[in-house]
Amino acid sequence: MVIVVRPGATKAEVREIVDLIESKGLKTHFSEGTQVTIIGVVGDKTLLVGTPLEALSGVDKIVPIAESYKLASRTFRPEGTVLEFPGCRVGGKELVMMAGPCAVESEAQIMASAKAVKASGAKFLRGGAYKPRTSPYAFQGLETEGLKLMRQAADAYRLLVISEITSENDLAEAARYVDMVQIGARNAQNFRLLREVGRSGLPVLLKRGIAETIEEWLQSSEYVLSEGNYKVILCERGIRTFETATRSTLDIAAVPVLKARTHLPVFVDPSHAAGRAAYVAPLSKASVAAGADGLIVEVHPEPKKALSDAAQQITFEEFDQLCRDIAGMAPICGREFRHGG
Ligand code: PEP
Ligand code: MN
């Protein structure tokens, strides 16, 4: 449940609410909006039976949250979450573009990628250093060296860094180099990893699991939020269905569904959904039209020579055209995006 604090309530009145709840063994989470302050209460609610919360002077009303996820629910933060980064805001009017290769392969490759995606309007440089490959014999990523190269390239072109981690053992190392960690589809229900990322306080882009329902995905996000880390972006990347024409089936409907159910920003990864470069632009545009707050796109200097996901990475020129098109669409969708940043 959430407790809506009476407008104008004093700090002491708010403290009284929190103390009463915590004295019963439940946890409180704060959401201070421009209009209202909301206290999220998590834990076993039966412990509150007989506790006269409504009678406290600081309480305006008590709203039950029926959903299995509590802190991720729209009810907890009705106005939506906006994440602030140097040079961009995620979850507001601005559309935020993240782009770069599937994997960091070399200094020259990541430098060229950073230069190109920055010139087209990206704010984040993506690139995998720890690659979750289906085959243990496939290229596994440059690990720490890859993270260093990304940081260097991003700093050279004033970009932010997003990179995936696949184990909590890599969290401390990654935290030295990235501005945001990615939890990939294969780890979307690795609850231990989610908790550790929550504890780290690092911004996180949480992909949807390959066979995860929206409800389960929101519960995955709840693992991060329940550790007090609200810097979470949800990223639809396609799900496993009977269709084989695309690598995964992009669930466009997930975008408006999530916008209704949660306050967290919603991104789309058209690249892993499509599996084919030719489908990336149309799926990107559909995602923006559906209300996505941003995109994460795989871009490579020479896609055909890529060490991973060669079929789906787009060229610098294709990415540039996509950014031009999105800049044209943005105002119609009530968003802001400038080609060239
Ligand atoms: C990636 O973004 O590099 C990736 C592996 O994506 P996903 O986890 O969505 O498959
Ligand atoms: Mn990839």
mmCIF file with all atom_site columns, N, CA and C in Angstrom, residues 158-212:
data_model
loop_
_atom_site.group_PDB
_atom_site.id
_atom_site.type_symbol
_atom_site.label_atom_id
_atom_site.label_alt_id
_atom_site.label_comp_id
_atom_site.label_asym_id
_atom_site.label_entity_id
_atom_site.label_seq_id
_atom_site.pdbx_PDB_ins_code
_atom_site.Cartn_x
_atom_site.Cartn_y
_atom_site.Cartn_z
_atom_site.occupancy
_atom_site.B_iso_or_equiv
_atom_site.pdbx_formal_charge
_atom_site.auth_seq_id
_atom_site.auth_comp_id
_atom_site.auth_asym_id
_atom_site.auth_atom_id
_atom_site.pdbx_PDB_model_num
ATOM 1   N N  . ARG A 1 158 ? 32.424 13.139  -25.224 1.00 0.00 ? 158 ARG A N  1
ATOM 2   C CA . ARG A 1 158 ? 31.417 13.581  -24.257 1.00 0.00 ? 158 ARG A CA 1
ATOM 3   C C  . ARG A 1 158 ? 30.130 12.745  -24.344 1.00 0.00 ? 158 ARG A C  1
ATOM 4   N N  . LEU A 1 159 ? 30.303 11.474  -24.167 1.00 0.00 ? 159 LEU A N  1
ATOM 5   C CA . LEU A 1 159 ? 29.168 10.542  -24.115 1.00 0.00 ? 159 LEU A CA 1
ATOM 6   C C  . LEU A 1 159 ? 29.148 9.870   -22.742 1.00 0.00 ? 159 LEU A C  1
ATOM 7   N N  . LEU A 1 160 ? 28.029 9.283   -22.398 1.00 0.00 ? 160 LEU A N  1
ATOM 8   C CA . LEU A 1 160 ? 27.920 8.473   -21.191 1.00 0.00 ? 160 LEU A CA 1
ATOM 9   C C  . LEU A 1 160 ? 28.082 7.002   -21.614 1.00 0.00 ? 160 LEU A C  1
ATOM 10  N N  . VAL A 1 161 ? 28.468 6.170   -20.659 1.00 0.00 ? 161 VAL A N  1
ATOM 11  C CA . VAL A 1 161 ? 28.735 4.757   -20.985 1.00 0.00 ? 161 VAL A CA 1
ATOM 12  C C  . VAL A 1 161 ? 27.675 3.840   -20.377 1.00 0.00 ? 161 VAL A C  1
ATOM 13  N N  . ILE A 1 162 ? 27.149 2.966   -21.209 1.00 0.00 ? 162 ILE A N  1
ATOM 14  C CA . ILE A 1 162 ? 26.305 1.864   -20.698 1.00 0.00 ? 162 ILE A CA 1
ATOM 15  C C  . ILE A 1 162 ? 26.905 0.549   -21.165 1.00 0.00 ? 162 ILE A C  1
ATOM 16  N N  . SER A 1 163 ? 27.034 -0.395  -20.221 1.00 0.00 ? 163 SER A N  1
ATOM 17  C CA . SER A 1 163 ? 27.598 -1.692  -20.576 1.00 0.00 ? 163 SER A CA 1
ATOM 18  C C  . SER A 1 163 ? 26.999 -2.772  -19.674 1.00 0.00 ? 163 SER A C  1
ATOM 19  N N  . GLU A 1 164 ? 26.905 -3.955  -20.230 1.00 0.00 ? 164 GLU A N  1
ATOM 20  C CA . GLU A 1 164 ? 26.264 -5.064  -19.510 1.00 0.00 ? 164 GLU A CA 1
ATOM 21  C C  . GLU A 1 164 ? 27.210 -5.747  -18.531 1.00 0.00 ? 164 GLU A C  1
ATOM 22  N N  . ILE A 1 165 ? 26.636 -6.132  -17.394 1.00 0.00 ? 165 ILE A N  1
ATOM 23  C CA . ILE A 1 165 ? 27.373 -7.059  -16.523 1.00 0.00 ? 165 ILE A CA 1
ATOM 24  C C  . ILE A 1 165 ? 26.540 -8.328  -16.388 1.00 0.00 ? 165 ILE A C  1
ATOM 25  N N  . THR A 1 166 ? 27.217 -9.438  -16.265 1.00 0.00 ? 166 THR A N  1
ATOM 26  C CA . THR A 1 166 ? 26.509 -10.717 -16.229 1.00 0.00 ? 166 THR A CA 1
ATOM 27  C C  . THR A 1 166 ? 26.679 -11.419 -14.877 1.00 0.00 ? 166 THR A C  1
ATOM 28  N N  . SER A 1 167 ? 27.450 -10.784 -14.001 1.00 0.00 ? 167 SER A N  1
ATOM 29  C CA . SER A 1 167 ? 27.678 -11.395 -12.691 1.00 0.00 ? 167 SER A CA 1
ATOM 30  C C  . SER A 1 167 ? 27.921 -10.294 -11.663 1.00 0.00 ? 167 SER A C  1
ATOM 31  N N  . GLU A 1 168 ? 27.483 -10.532 -10.442 1.00 0.00 ? 168 GLU A N  1
ATOM 32  C CA . GLU A 1 168 ? 27.708 -9.541  -9.383  1.00 0.00 ? 168 GLU A CA 1
ATOM 33  C C  . GLU A 1 168 ? 29.207 -9.401  -9.094  1.00 0.00 ? 168 GLU A C  1
ATOM 34  N N  . ASN A 1 169 ? 29.990 -10.412 -9.489  1.00 0.00 ? 169 ASN A N  1
ATOM 35  C CA . ASN A 1 169 ? 31.442 -10.336 -9.274  1.00 0.00 ? 169 ASN A CA 1
ATOM 36  C C  . ASN A 1 169 ? 32.086 -9.230  -10.101 1.00 0.00 ? 169 ASN A C  1
ATOM 37  N N  . ASP A 1 170 ? 31.420 -8.813  -11.188 1.00 0.00 ? 170 ASP A N  1
ATOM 38  C CA . ASP A 1 170 ? 31.991 -7.779  -12.065 1.00 0.00 ? 170 ASP A CA 1
ATOM 39  C C  . ASP A 1 170 ? 31.467 -6.383  -11.750 1.00 0.00 ? 170 ASP A C  1
ATOM 40  N N  . LEU A 1 171 ? 30.573 -6.300  -10.789 1.00 0.00 ? 171 LEU A N  1
ATOM 41  C CA . LEU A 1 171 ? 29.907 -5.037  -10.506 1.00 0.00 ? 171 LEU A CA 1
ATOM 42  C C  . LEU A 1 171 ? 30.887 -3.941  -10.056 1.00 0.00 ? 171 LEU A C  1
ATOM 43  N N  . ALA A 1 172 ? 31.760 -4.267  -9.117  1.00 0.00 ? 172 ALA A N  1
ATOM 44  C CA . ALA A 1 172 ? 32.684 -3.255  -8.593  1.00 0.00 ? 172 ALA A CA 1
ATOM 45  C C  . ALA A 1 172 ? 33.619 -2.758  -9.690  1.00 0.00 ? 172 ALA A C  1
ATOM 46  N N  . GLU A 1 173 ? 34.084 -3.668  -10.523 1.00 0.00 ? 173 GLU A N  1
ATOM 47  C CA . GLU A 1 173 ? 34.986 -3.290  -11.618 1.00 0.00 ? 173 GLU A CA 1
ATOM 48  C C  . GLU A 1 173 ? 34.239 -2.403  -12.631 1.00 0.00 ? 173 GLU A C  1
ATOM 49  N N  . ALA A 1 174 ? 33.043 -2.820  -13.004 1.00 0.00 ? 174 ALA A N  1
ATOM 50  C CA . ALA A 1 174 ? 32.262 -2.055  -13.988 1.00 0.00 ? 174 ALA A CA 1
ATOM 51  C C  . ALA A 1 174 ? 31.939 -0.661  -13.454 1.00 0.00 ? 174 ALA A C  1
ATOM 52  N N  . ALA A 1 175 ? 31.655 -0.575  -12.159 1.00 0.00 ? 175 ALA A N  1
ATOM 53  C CA . ALA A 1 175 ? 31.279 0.709   -11.562 1.00 0.00 ? 175 ALA A CA 1
ATOM 54  C C  . ALA A 1 175 ? 32.372 1.768   -11.738 1.00 0.00 ? 175 ALA A C  1
ATOM 55  N N  . ARG A 1 176 ? 33.596 1.338   -11.947 1.00 0.00 ? 176 ARG A N  1
ATOM 56  C CA . ARG A 1 176 ? 34.703 2.286   -12.140 1.00 0.00 ? 176 ARG A CA 1
ATOM 57  C C  . ARG A 1 176 ? 34.633 2.961   -13.508 1.00 0.00 ? 176 ARG A C  1
ATOM 58  N N  . TYR A 1 177 ? 33.950 2.323   -14.457 1.00 0.00 ? 177 TYR A N  1
ATOM 59  C CA . TYR A 1 177 ? 33.995 2.814   -15.838 1.00 0.00 ? 177 TYR A CA 1
ATOM 60  C C  . TYR A 1 177 ? 32.651 3.221   -16.440 1.00 0.00 ? 177 TYR A C  1
ATOM 61  N N  . VAL A 1 178 ? 31.543 2.710   -15.915 1.00 0.00 ? 178 VAL A N  1
ATOM 62  C CA . VAL A 1 178 ? 30.260 2.954   -16.585 1.00 0.00 ? 178 VAL A CA 1
ATOM 63  C C  . VAL A 1 178 ? 29.412 3.994   -15.856 1.00 0.00 ? 178 VAL A C  1
ATOM 64  N N  . ASP A 1 179 ? 28.483 4.589   -16.606 1.00 0.00 ? 179 ASP A N  1
ATOM 65  C CA . ASP A 1 179 ? 27.502 5.503   -16.018 1.00 0.00 ? 179 ASP A CA 1
ATOM 66  C C  . ASP A 1 179 ? 26.192 4.768   -15.758 1.00 0.00 ? 179 ASP A C  1
ATOM 67  N N  . MET A 1 180 ? 26.033 3.633   -16.451 1.00 0.00 ? 180 MET A N  1
ATOM 68  C CA . MET A 1 180 ? 24.814 2.831   -16.278 1.00 0.00 ? 180 MET A CA 1
ATOM 69  C C  . MET A 1 180 ? 25.162 1.383   -16.586 1.00 0.00 ? 180 MET A C  1
ATOM 70  N N  . VAL A 1 181 ? 24.645 0.490   -15.769 1.00 0.00 ? 181 VAL A N  1
ATOM 71  C CA . VAL A 1 181 ? 24.862 -0.918  -16.102 1.00 0.00 ? 181 VAL A CA 1
ATOM 72  C C  . VAL A 1 181 ? 23.620 -1.461  -16.802 1.00 0.00 ? 181 VAL A C  1
ATOM 73  N N  . GLN A 1 182 ? 23.868 -2.427  -17.660 1.00 0.00 ? 182 GLN A N  1
ATOM 74  C CA . GLN A 1 182 ? 22.768 -3.105  -18.325 1.00 0.00 ? 182 GLN A CA 1
ATOM 75  C C  . GLN A 1 182 ? 22.650 -4.500  -17.734 1.00 0.00 ? 182 GLN A C  1
ATOM 76  N N  . ILE A 1 183 ? 21.422 -4.882  -17.431 1.00 0.00 ? 183 ILE A N  1
ATOM 77  C CA . ILE A 1 183 ? 21.166 -6.284  -17.094 1.00 0.00 ? 183 ILE A CA 1
ATOM 78  C C  . ILE A 1 183 ? 20.479 -6.862  -18.322 1.00 0.00 ? 183 ILE A C  1
ATOM 79  N N  . GLY A 1 184 ? 21.098 -7.857  -18.922 1.00 0.00 ? 184 GLY A N  1
ATOM 80  C CA . GLY A 1 184 ? 20.609 -8.401  -20.180 1.00 0.00 ? 184 GLY A CA 1
ATOM 81  C C  . GLY A 1 184 ? 19.441 -9.355  -19.994 1.00 0.00 ? 184 GLY A C  1
ATOM 82  N N  . ALA A 1 185 ? 18.852 -9.710  -21.128 1.00 0.00 ? 185 ALA A N  1
ATOM 83  C CA . ALA A 1 185 ? 17.673 -10.570 -21.122 1.00 0.00 ? 185 ALA A CA 1
ATOM 84  C C  . ALA A 1 185 ? 17.929 -11.884 -20.390 1.00 0.00 ? 185 ALA A C  1
ATOM 85  N N  . ARG A 1 186 ? 19.141 -12.415 -20.540 1.00 0.00 ? 186 ARG A N  1
ATOM 86  C CA . ARG A 1 186 ? 19.429 -13.718 -19.934 1.00 0.00 ? 186 ARG A CA 1
ATOM 87  C C  . ARG A 1 186 ? 19.557 -13.646 -18.418 1.00 0.00 ? 186 ARG A C  1
ATOM 88  N N  . ASN A 1 187 ? 19.749 -12.458 -17.901 1.00 0.00 ? 187 ASN A N  1
ATOM 89  C CA . ASN A 1 187 ? 19.872 -12.304 -16.445 1.00 0.00 ? 187 ASN A CA 1
ATOM 90  C C  . ASN A 1 187 ? 18.704 -11.542 -15.828 1.00 0.00 ? 187 ASN A C  1
ATOM 91  N N  . ALA A 1 188 ? 17.648 -11.380 -16.606 1.00 0.00 ? 188 ALA A N  1
ATOM 92  C CA . ALA A 1 188 ? 16.534 -10.545 -16.119 1.00 0.00 ? 188 ALA A CA 1
ATOM 93  C C  . ALA A 1 188 ? 15.886 -11.107 -14.854 1.00 0.00 ? 188 ALA A C  1
ATOM 94  N N  . GLN A 1 189 ? 16.071 -12.409 -14.619 1.00 0.00 ? 189 GLN A N  1
ATOM 95  C CA . GLN A 1 189 ? 15.529 -12.982 -13.379 1.00 0.00 ? 189 GLN A CA 1
ATOM 96  C C  . GLN A 1 189 ? 16.639 -13.577 -12.511 1.00 0.00 ? 189 GLN A C  1
ATOM 97  N N  . ASN A 1 190 ? 17.826 -12.988 -12.650 1.00 0.00 ? 190 ASN A N  1
ATOM 98  C CA . ASN A 1 190 ? 18.932 -13.363 -11.760 1.00 0.00 ? 190 ASN A CA 1
ATOM 99  C C  . ASN A 1 190 ? 18.789 -12.456 -10.532 1.00 0.00 ? 190 ASN A C  1
ATOM 100 N N  . PHE A 1 191 ? 18.003 -12.936 -9.575  1.00 0.00 ? 191 PHE A N  1
ATOM 101 C CA . PHE A 1 191 ? 17.558 -12.059 -8.484  1.00 0.00 ? 191 PHE A CA 1
ATOM 102 C C  . PHE A 1 191 ? 18.709 -11.602 -7.596  1.00 0.00 ? 191 PHE A C  1
ATOM 103 N N  . ARG A 1 192 ? 19.715 -12.444 -7.459  1.00 0.00 ? 192 ARG A N  1
ATOM 104 C CA . ARG A 1 192 ? 20.886 -12.074 -6.663  1.00 0.00 ? 192 ARG A CA 1
ATOM 105 C C  . ARG A 1 192 ? 21.606 -10.882 -7.316  1.00 0.00 ? 192 ARG A C  1
ATOM 106 N N  . LEU A 1 193 ? 21.775 -10.982 -8.631  1.00 0.00 ? 193 LEU A N  1
ATOM 107 C CA . LEU A 1 193 ? 22.431 -9.898  -9.378  1.00 0.00 ? 193 LEU A CA 1
ATOM 108 C C  . LEU A 1 193 ? 21.591 -8.618  -9.285  1.00 0.00 ? 193 LEU A C  1
ATOM 109 N N  . LEU A 1 194 ? 20.281 -8.760  -9.416  1.00 0.00 ? 194 LEU A N  1
ATOM 110 C CA . LEU A 1 194 ? 19.399 -7.592  -9.348  1.00 0.00 ? 194 LEU A CA 1
ATOM 111 C C  . LEU A 1 194 ? 19.507 -6.899  -7.991  1.00 0.00 ? 194 LEU A C  1
ATOM 112 N N  . ARG A 1 195 ? 19.543 -7.686  -6.940  1.00 0.00 ? 195 ARG A N  1
ATOM 113 C CA . ARG A 1 195 ? 19.680 -7.098  -5.594  1.00 0.00 ? 195 ARG A CA 1
ATOM 114 C C  . ARG A 1 195 ? 21.005 -6.352  -5.453  1.00 0.00 ? 195 ARG A C  1
ATOM 115 N N  . GLU A 1 196 ? 22.079 -6.973  -5.968  1.00 0.00 ? 196 GLU A N  1
ATOM 116 C CA . GLU A 1 196 ? 23.401 -6.349  -5.840  1.00 0.00 ? 196 GLU A CA 1
ATOM 117 C C  . GLU A 1 196 ? 23.457 -5.042  -6.635  1.00 0.00 ? 196 GLU A C  1
ATOM 118 N N  . VAL A 1 197 ? 22.858 -5.026  -7.811  1.00 0.00 ? 197 VAL A N  1
ATOM 119 C CA . VAL A 1 197 ? 22.811 -3.797  -8.609  1.00 0.00 ? 197 VAL A CA 1
ATOM 120 C C  . VAL A 1 197 ? 21.975 -2.761  -7.857  1.00 0.00 ? 197 VAL A C  1
ATOM 121 N N  . GLY A 1 198 ? 20.925 -3.217  -7.205  1.00 0.00 ? 198 GLY A N  1
ATOM 122 C CA . GLY A 1 198 ? 20.113 -2.318  -6.378  1.00 0.00 ? 198 GLY A CA 1
ATOM 123 C C  . GLY A 1 198 ? 20.959 -1.684  -5.282  1.00 0.00 ? 198 GLY A C  1
ATOM 124 N N  . ARG A 1 199 ? 21.731 -2.509  -4.613  1.00 0.00 ? 199 ARG A N  1
ATOM 125 C CA . ARG A 1 199 ? 22.584 -2.015  -3.507  1.00 0.00 ? 199 ARG A CA 1
ATOM 126 C C  . ARG A 1 199 ? 23.661 -1.064  -4.001  1.00 0.00 ? 199 ARG A C  1
ATOM 127 N N  . SER A 1 200 ? 24.129 -1.283  -5.228  1.00 0.00 ? 200 SER A N  1
ATOM 128 C CA . SER A 1 200 ? 25.223 -0.456  -5.756  1.00 0.00 ? 200 SER A CA 1
ATOM 129 C C  . SER A 1 200 ? 24.774 0.978   -5.988  1.00 0.00 ? 200 SER A C  1
ATOM 130 N N  . GLY A 1 201 ? 23.464 1.170   -6.190  1.00 0.00 ? 201 GLY A N  1
ATOM 131 C CA . GLY A 1 201 ? 22.958 2.514   -6.458  1.00 0.00 ? 201 GLY A CA 1
ATOM 132 C C  . GLY A 1 201 ? 23.220 2.989   -7.877  1.00 0.00 ? 201 GLY A C  1
ATOM 133 N N  . LEU A 1 202 ? 23.843 2.148   -8.689  1.00 0.00 ? 202 LEU A N  1
ATOM 134 C CA . LEU A 1 202 ? 24.137 2.552   -10.075 1.00 0.00 ? 202 LEU A CA 1
ATOM 135 C C  . LEU A 1 202 ? 22.866 2.559   -10.915 1.00 0.00 ? 202 LEU A C  1
ATOM 136 N N  . PRO A 1 203 ? 22.748 3.526   -11.848 1.00 0.00 ? 203 PRO A N  1
ATOM 137 C CA . PRO A 1 203 ? 21.617 3.465   -12.774 1.00 0.00 ? 203 PRO A CA 1
ATOM 138 C C  . PRO A 1 203 ? 21.668 2.152   -13.544 1.00 0.00 ? 203 PRO A C  1
ATOM 139 N N  . VAL A 1 204 ? 20.493 1.603   -13.812 1.00 0.00 ? 204 VAL A N  1
ATOM 140 C CA . VAL A 1 204 ? 20.456 0.302   -14.484 1.00 0.00 ? 204 VAL A CA 1
ATOM 141 C C  . VAL A 1 204 ? 19.394 0.266   -15.574 1.00 0.00 ? 204 VAL A C  1
ATOM 142 N N  . LEU A 1 205 ? 19.789 -0.287  -16.713 1.00 0.00 ? 205 LEU A N  1
ATOM 143 C CA . LEU A 1 205 ? 18.837 -0.552  -17.786 1.00 0.00 ? 205 LEU A CA 1
ATOM 144 C C  . LEU A 1 205 ? 18.537 -2.045  -17.725 1.00 0.00 ? 205 LEU A C  1
ATOM 145 N N  . LEU A 1 206 ? 17.280 -2.353  -17.412 1.00 0.00 ? 206 LEU A N  1
ATOM 146 C CA . LEU A 1 206 ? 16.886 -3.740  -17.203 1.00 0.00 ? 206 LEU A CA 1
ATOM 147 C C  . LEU A 1 206 ? 16.108 -4.238  -18.417 1.00 0.00 ? 206 LEU A C  1
ATOM 148 N N  . LYS A 1 207 ? 16.747 -5.146  -19.159 1.00 0.00 ? 207 LYS A N  1
ATOM 149 C CA . LYS A 1 207 ? 16.085 -5.721  -20.326 1.00 0.00 ? 207 LYS A CA 1
ATOM 150 C C  . LYS A 1 207 ? 15.009 -6.694  -19.874 1.00 0.00 ? 207 LYS A C  1
ATOM 151 N N  . ARG A 1 208 ? 14.073 -6.924  -20.787 1.00 0.00 ? 208 ARG A N  1
ATOM 152 C CA . ARG A 1 208 ? 13.030 -7.914  -20.513 1.00 0.00 ? 208 ARG A CA 1
ATOM 153 C C  . ARG A 1 208 ? 13.581 -9.309  -20.770 1.00 0.00 ? 208 ARG A C  1
ATOM 154 N N  . GLY A 1 209 ? 13.284 -10.236 -19.896 1.00 0.00 ? 209 GLY A N  1
ATOM 155 C CA . GLY A 1 209 ? 13.717 -11.612 -20.093 1.00 0.00 ? 209 GLY A CA 1
ATOM 156 C C  . GLY A 1 209 ? 13.106 -12.187 -21.365 1.00 0.00 ? 209 GLY A C  1
ATOM 157 N N  . ILE A 1 210 ? 13.786 -13.153 -21.943 1.00 0.00 ? 210 ILE A N  1
ATOM 158 C CA . ILE A 1 210 ? 13.359 -13.718 -23.238 1.00 0.00 ? 210 ILE A CA 1
ATOM 159 C C  . ILE A 1 210 ? 11.959 -14.324 -23.153 1.00 0.00 ? 210 ILE A C  1
ATOM 160 N N  . ALA A 1 211 ? 11.601 -14.838 -21.995 1.00 0.00 ? 211 ALA A N  1
ATOM 161 C CA . ALA A 1 211 ? 10.263 -15.419 -21.835 1.00 0.00 ? 211 ALA A CA 1
ATOM 162 C C  . ALA A 1 211 ? 9.594  -14.859 -20.580 1.00 0.00 ? 211 ALA A C  1
ATOM 163 N N  . GLU A 1 212 ? 9.773  -13.548 -20.371 1.00 0.00 ? 212 GLU A N  1
ATOM 164 C CA . GLU A 1 212 ? 9.231  -12.944 -19.154 1.00 0.00 ? 212 GLU A CA 1
ATOM 165 C C  . GLU A 1 212 ? 7.934  -12.191 -19.467 1.00 0.00 ? 212 GLU A C  1
#
